[in-house]
Amino acid sequence: MPSEEQGPSYYAVLNVSRDASDEETKRAFRNLAQTYHPDKHSDPARKAEASASFTLLQEAYEVLSDPAKRQVYDIYGKEGLASGLEVGTTVNTVDELKQKWAKFKAQEAEQAASSNVASRGVYVFKFNAENLVKPYSKTVSRVPELTTVSLSQEMHATLTAKTTAMIGGRVAVMRNLGQNSMVLGLRHALSAFHTLEATANIGLQSLLSVQSSYQLSQHSAAALALTYQQGAGLGMQVSTSRQLSHKHKGELTWVVGPPHARAMVLGVTSRFKTFQTAIGLEVGASTAANAKVAWKYDKRTTLHASTRVNAGEYQLGYQVEAGGRYQWGNNTSTGLGLAYGSQGLIMRGSLVQGEHRFEFPVLLTRDPDLKTVLLACMAPPVLCYSLNRFVVQPLWRRHRLQRAVEARREGAAAQRGAFQRAQGATHLMAPVAARKLRQELAKGGLVIVSAKYGTHAAIEEADKEARQRRHTEQQDNEQRQQREDLEHTEPPHHQQPQQPSPAGEGEEDMEESDEEEAQVQQAAEALLAGEMAPPCLDVTLALRYMTHNGRITFHQGTSKSGLMGFCDCAPSETKVLRVLFLFNKEPHMAILSDQEGAVLPDRGKAVTDQQIAEDMLADLEEQRPDMEESQ
C-alpha cells in the first residue's frame, strides 16, 4: 500500500475511493479539470498555480485509469511505478507482480552487497618527550621527537552473501629502520555455524594461516588455526570461548607451536550495568598476568584502570595504567591515560573514528620522580577538562545546532512548498466554492462555516487566537466610538484644562502595549514564515468546493493531506479535520481522523456549546462581505 512518505495519495488527489470504477475516476478528473486546467485562467499567477495542480491531477489520472499501473500502485506505491514494474503485458496477476518485485529487490540487494566495502585500521605514532620533561642540556631541542610510526589497514569487500575478501598492508618505521608487509585474506561461511578463513602476510616476515571457526552451541564457540612461517615452521593454535553466565564469559587459548611461542592463555570477562572487568593469565614461553576494570561514569564518559606483570627468561616487566574515554557520537570517541611501568612514564592519547583507531603514546621520562608523576597525573584531567569546557563543547554545540537548523530548514522548505501549493489550489477553487456556498445557504443545506486540518493543539490555538482577535477588534471599535462621541461634545468654557485621568493614562499605556504586542506578533509571524508552514491549515474553501448536492464524502484509508487544497502541515504527527457547519440552519460539528471515511452532514453532531455556536455565527458574519463581493 502506498505510504504517506511517497507524497499525496492519487486517490486523495482525485477524491475517489480505492475501489472506484473507471467511470467514477474519469468523472472526478473531469470535474477537477474544469477548475484547474490552465486554459481556464487568464491571470499569469493563477495560470501558474493551475498548471502545477493540473500536472498532479494528470499524474494521478494516468495511473488510476490504467489497470496495470493502478495494480502496481495499489501494492507498491510510487516506488513500484518508478522501478518499471508497469512495463510489459505479461504481468497481469498480483502473484506475478509480487514475484517480479521480489526479483527486483533481490537484484537491488545484491548490487548493494557487491558494492559494500568497509575499511578498518590502526595507526600508532610514538613520541619521545624526555627532553621536554627532563632536558639533559639547556641547548637541546624541547620539541617531542617522533620515534616510531606503525600503520595497519585492511579493506573488506563483500563478494557474495557468504564470501568476504580482504586486502591490507602493515608498515612499521622506527627511526631509520622499518619493515612492511601486504595482507591478503578470504573468509567464507560454510554454514550458519561454520566459517573458514585464509590469510597470507607477504613481506619480510611472510606468514600463511588458515582458521576454522565453529559455533558449538548458543553459548560456546571454538576455533582452530594452522600457521606456517619461514624460519619458524608450522604452528597451531586452539581456542574456545563460553558464556559462563549472563554476565561472565570465559576464554581459553592453547598455542601448540611453534616452540618459541608455546603458551596457555586463560581469560574471564564480566559485564555489569555500569562497569566491566577482565582478568587474564598466560603461562608458557613467557608468563604474564593482567587485570582491567572499566567504569561507565555517565552516558558518554568511561573511566578505566589496568595493570600487567610479565616475566620472561631474562627480564621482569610491569605496568599500571589509568585513564578515560569520552564518546562524542555513535562512531567517534577520544581517550587519554597515563601508564607507569618498567618502560617509564607514558601518556597515551587515542582517537577512534568508526573502524579506525589512532594512538599517540608519548614517553615522558624513563626514570620518573615523585614530582614528575604527580604533575603527569594532574595533567590529563586538567587538560581534558579545559579542552572539553572551552574548546570541544562549544564547537560541538555549535556543530549540532547548525545541523539541527539545516535539517529543520530542509524540512521546512518542503513543508512551505506543499503549503504554497495548497494555497494556490485554494485560490483557484474560490469562485466555485463561493457559488456552492450561496446555493447551500439559499436552500438551508450543508453550509461549511469553518474547517481546520492539523493537530488538536494547533486547532485549539488557532481558535484561541481568533477569539482574541475578535475581542481586540471589538474593544478597538468601542474605543473609537467613544473618541468620536467626545469630539462632538464641547466642554464648558469656565473649566480649566485637566490633567489626564488615570483612565487616560491606562488608555495610553494600553495603546503602547498593543503596539508593542503587534510588533512582537509581526516579528514572530515573520520568523515563523521563514522557518516553517503553520501547523494548522484552514481548509474551509476546500470543503465548500467539495460539497456536492448537500454532501461531502471522505474515503476510508486515504490521508486527507492529499486532497486538493490540503497539505501535510504537521509531518509525523497525528492530524484531525475539525469541521463546523450549519445543516438545516442548525450548528453542527464533526471531528474526523486523518484516514477516517465519513459523509457530511451524517457524521456531524449538533453543537450544544454556546461559545462554539457564537464563534460559528461570528465567523459566518465575517465572511459575508467576501461572499457578497464574489457574487
mmCIF file of N, CA, C and O in Angstrom, residues 349-386:
data_model
loop_
_atom_site.group_PDB
_atom_site.id
_atom_site.type_symbol
_atom_site.label_atom_id
_atom_site.label_comp_id
_atom_site.label_asym_id
_atom_site.label_seq_id
_atom_site.Cartn_x
_atom_site.Cartn_y
_atom_site.Cartn_z
ATOM 1 N N GLY A 349 47.343 8.952 24.264
ATOM 2 C CA GLY A 349 46.140 9.564 23.695
ATOM 3 C C GLY A 349 45.602 8.689 22.585
ATOM 4 O O GLY A 349 46.354 7.960 21.927
ATOM 5 N N SER A 350 44.302 8.739 22.366
ATOM 6 C CA SER A 350 43.700 7.902 21.325
ATOM 7 C C SER A 350 42.498 8.609 20.717
ATOM 8 O O SER A 350 41.844 9.436 21.366
ATOM 9 N N LEU A 351 42.246 8.269 19.474
ATOM 10 C CA LEU A 351 41.080 8.767 18.743
ATOM 11 C C LEU A 351 40.515 7.615 17.931
ATOM 12 O O LEU A 351 41.247 6.963 17.176
ATOM 13 N N VAL A 352 39.218 7.362 18.092
ATOM 14 C CA VAL A 352 38.546 6.298 17.353
ATOM 15 C C VAL A 352 37.459 6.927 16.490
ATOM 16 O O VAL A 352 36.587 7.645 16.990
ATOM 17 N N GLN A 353 37.539 6.685 15.196
ATOM 18 C CA GLN A 353 36.541 7.159 14.245
ATOM 19 C C GLN A 353 36.057 5.958 13.436
ATOM 20 O O GLN A 353 36.751 5.487 12.545
ATOM 21 N N GLY A 354 34.873 5.468 13.751
ATOM 22 C CA GLY A 354 34.362 4.291 13.071
ATOM 23 C C GLY A 354 35.241 3.092 13.345
ATOM 24 O O GLY A 354 35.479 2.697 14.501
ATOM 25 N N GLU A 355 35.779 2.474 12.296
ATOM 26 C CA GLU A 355 36.640 1.298 12.430
ATOM 27 C C GLU A 355 38.120 1.670 12.391
ATOM 28 O O GLU A 355 38.969 0.785 12.219
ATOM 29 N N HIS A 356 38.442 2.937 12.559
ATOM 30 C CA HIS A 356 39.835 3.391 12.509
ATOM 31 C C HIS A 356 40.238 3.922 13.886
ATOM 32 O O HIS A 356 39.528 4.745 14.482
ATOM 33 N N ARG A 357 41.385 3.447 14.341
ATOM 34 C CA ARG A 357 41.876 3.825 15.659
ATOM 35 C C ARG A 357 43.258 4.459 15.526
ATOM 36 O O ARG A 357 44.163 3.892 14.902
ATOM 37 N N PHE A 358 43.415 5.638 16.130
ATOM 38 C CA PHE A 358 44.678 6.362 16.146
ATOM 39 C C PHE A 358 45.186 6.406 17.585
ATOM 40 O O PHE A 358 44.447 6.802 18.499
ATOM 41 N N GLU A 359 46.445 6.023 17.789
ATOM 42 C CA GLU A 359 47.047 6.014 19.118
ATOM 43 C C GLU A 359 48.294 6.900 19.125
ATOM 44 O O GLU A 359 49.081 6.879 18.164
ATOM 45 N N PHE A 360 48.471 7.629 20.240
ATOM 46 C CA PHE A 360 49.584 8.573 20.359
ATOM 47 C C PHE A 360 50.254 8.383 21.728
ATOM 48 O O PHE A 360 50.054 9.171 22.657
ATOM 49 N N PRO A 361 51.087 7.345 21.906
ATOM 50 C CA PRO A 361 51.830 7.203 23.157
ATOM 51 C C PRO A 361 53.031 8.157 23.187
ATOM 52 O O PRO A 361 53.788 8.261 22.213
ATOM 53 N N VAL A 362 53.191 8.844 24.312
ATOM 54 C CA VAL A 362 54.268 9.830 24.476
ATOM 55 C C VAL A 362 55.092 9.437 25.701
ATOM 56 O O VAL A 362 54.570 9.413 26.826
ATOM 57 N N LEU A 363 56.377 9.101 25.486
ATOM 58 C CA LEU A 363 57.273 8.763 26.592
ATOM 59 C C LEU A 363 57.726 10.060 27.264
ATOM 60 O O LEU A 363 58.428 10.879 26.665
ATOM 61 N N LEU A 364 57.299 10.226 28.536
ATOM 62 C CA LEU A 364 57.659 11.444 29.266
ATOM 63 C C LEU A 364 59.042 11.329 29.898
ATOM 64 O O LEU A 364 59.850 12.252 29.827
ATOM 65 N N THR A 365 59.297 10.216 30.552
ATOM 66 C CA THR A 365 60.616 10.014 31.157
ATOM 67 C C THR A 365 60.781 8.537 31.477
ATOM 68 O O THR A 365 59.809 7.834 31.764
ATOM 69 N N ARG A 366 62.047 8.038 31.415
ATOM 70 C CA ARG A 366 62.317 6.645 31.744
ATOM 71 C C ARG A 366 62.598 6.460 33.237
ATOM 72 O O ARG A 366 62.533 5.344 33.745
ATOM 73 N N ASP A 367 62.926 7.550 33.924
ATOM 74 C CA ASP A 367 63.248 7.476 35.355
ATOM 75 C C ASP A 367 62.478 8.573 36.084
ATOM 76 O O ASP A 367 63.024 9.612 36.448
ATOM 77 N N PRO A 368 61.175 8.382 36.300
ATOM 78 C CA PRO A 368 60.363 9.445 36.891
ATOM 79 C C PRO A 368 60.600 9.575 38.395
ATOM 80 O O PRO A 368 60.877 8.598 39.093
ATOM 81 N N ASP A 369 60.472 10.807 38.881
ATOM 82 C CA ASP A 369 60.483 11.048 40.313
ATOM 83 C C ASP A 369 59.057 11.382 40.760
ATOM 84 O O ASP A 369 58.114 11.427 39.959
ATOM 85 N N LEU A 370 58.878 11.622 42.040
ATOM 86 C CA LEU A 370 57.542 11.850 42.589
ATOM 87 C C LEU A 370 56.903 13.098 41.999
ATOM 88 O O LEU A 370 55.698 13.112 41.671
ATOM 89 N N LYS A 371 57.679 14.153 41.819
ATOM 90 C CA LYS A 371 57.141 15.400 41.283
ATOM 91 C C LYS A 371 56.640 15.197 39.852
ATOM 92 O O LYS A 371 55.552 15.658 39.492
ATOM 93 N N THR A 372 57.426 14.492 39.062
ATOM 94 C CA THR A 372 57.024 14.254 37.671
ATOM 95 C C THR A 372 55.761 13.409 37.604
ATOM 96 O O THR A 372 54.861 13.661 36.804
ATOM 97 N N VAL A 373 55.674 12.402 38.480
ATOM 98 C CA VAL A 373 54.498 11.529 38.485
ATOM 99 C C VAL A 373 53.252 12.315 38.880
ATOM 100 O O VAL A 373 52.178 12.171 38.265
ATOM 101 N N LEU A 374 53.363 13.167 39.901
ATOM 102 C CA LEU A 374 52.205 13.946 40.344
ATOM 103 C C LEU A 374 51.745 14.916 39.254
ATOM 104 O O LEU A 374 50.550 15.053 38.992
ATOM 105 N N LEU A 375 52.708 15.584 38.618
ATOM 106 C CA LEU A 375 52.343 16.513 37.546
ATOM 107 C C LEU A 375 51.711 15.763 36.371
ATOM 108 O O LEU A 375 50.744 16.229 35.766
ATOM 109 N N ALA A 376 52.269 14.594 36.060
ATOM 110 C CA ALA A 376 51.709 13.813 34.959
ATOM 111 C C ALA A 376 50.303 13.302 35.291
ATOM 112 O O ALA A 376 49.442 13.205 34.409
ATOM 113 N N CYS A 377 50.062 12.978 36.560
ATOM 114 C CA CYS A 377 48.716 12.538 36.964
ATOM 115 C C CYS A 377 47.708 13.673 36.894
ATOM 116 O O CYS A 377 46.525 13.457 36.577
ATOM 117 N N MET A 378 48.160 14.892 37.196
ATOM 118 C CA MET A 378 47.244 16.033 37.163
ATOM 119 C C MET A 378 47.008 16.539 35.748
ATOM 120 O O MET A 378 45.947 17.099 35.451
ATOM 121 N N ALA A 379 47.972 16.329 34.867
ATOM 122 C CA ALA A 379 47.865 16.896 33.519
ATOM 123 C C ALA A 379 46.684 16.348 32.722
ATOM 124 O O ALA A 379 45.923 17.125 32.130
ATOM 125 N N PRO A 380 46.465 15.009 32.660
ATOM 126 C CA PRO A 380 45.356 14.525 31.839
ATOM 127 C C PRO A 380 43.987 15.065 32.234
ATOM 128 O O PRO A 380 43.245 15.555 31.372
ATOM 129 N N PRO A 381 43.569 15.000 33.531
ATOM 130 C CA PRO A 381 42.236 15.535 33.847
ATOM 131 C C PRO A 381 42.115 17.038 33.618
ATOM 132 O O PRO A 381 41.083 17.514 33.149
ATOM 133 N N VAL A 382 43.195 17.800 33.949
ATOM 134 C CA VAL A 382 43.130 19.242 33.727
ATOM 135 C C VAL A 382 43.057 19.553 32.241
ATOM 136 O O VAL A 382 42.261 20.406 31.800
ATOM 137 N N LEU A 383 43.873 18.851 31.444
ATOM 138 C CA LEU A 383 43.861 19.073 30.005
ATOM 139 C C LEU A 383 42.509 18.682 29.404
ATOM 140 O O LEU A 383 41.953 19.411 28.570
ATOM 141 N N CYS A 384 41.989 17.535 29.824
ATOM 142 C CA CYS A 384 40.693 17.083 29.297
ATOM 143 C C CYS A 384 39.584 18.067 29.662
ATOM 144 O O CYS A 384 38.743 18.415 28.821
ATOM 145 N N TYR A 385 39.563 18.504 30.922
ATOM 146 C CA TYR A 385 38.519 19.434 31.340
ATOM 147 C C TYR A 385 38.617 20.753 30.586
ATOM 148 O O TYR A 385 37.597 21.293 30.116
ATOM 149 N N SER A 386 39.821 21.263 30.437
ATOM 150 C CA SER A 386 39.994 22.544 29.755
ATOM 151 C C SER A 386 39.587 22.458 28.291
ATOM 152 O O SER A 386 38.845 23.315 27.787
#
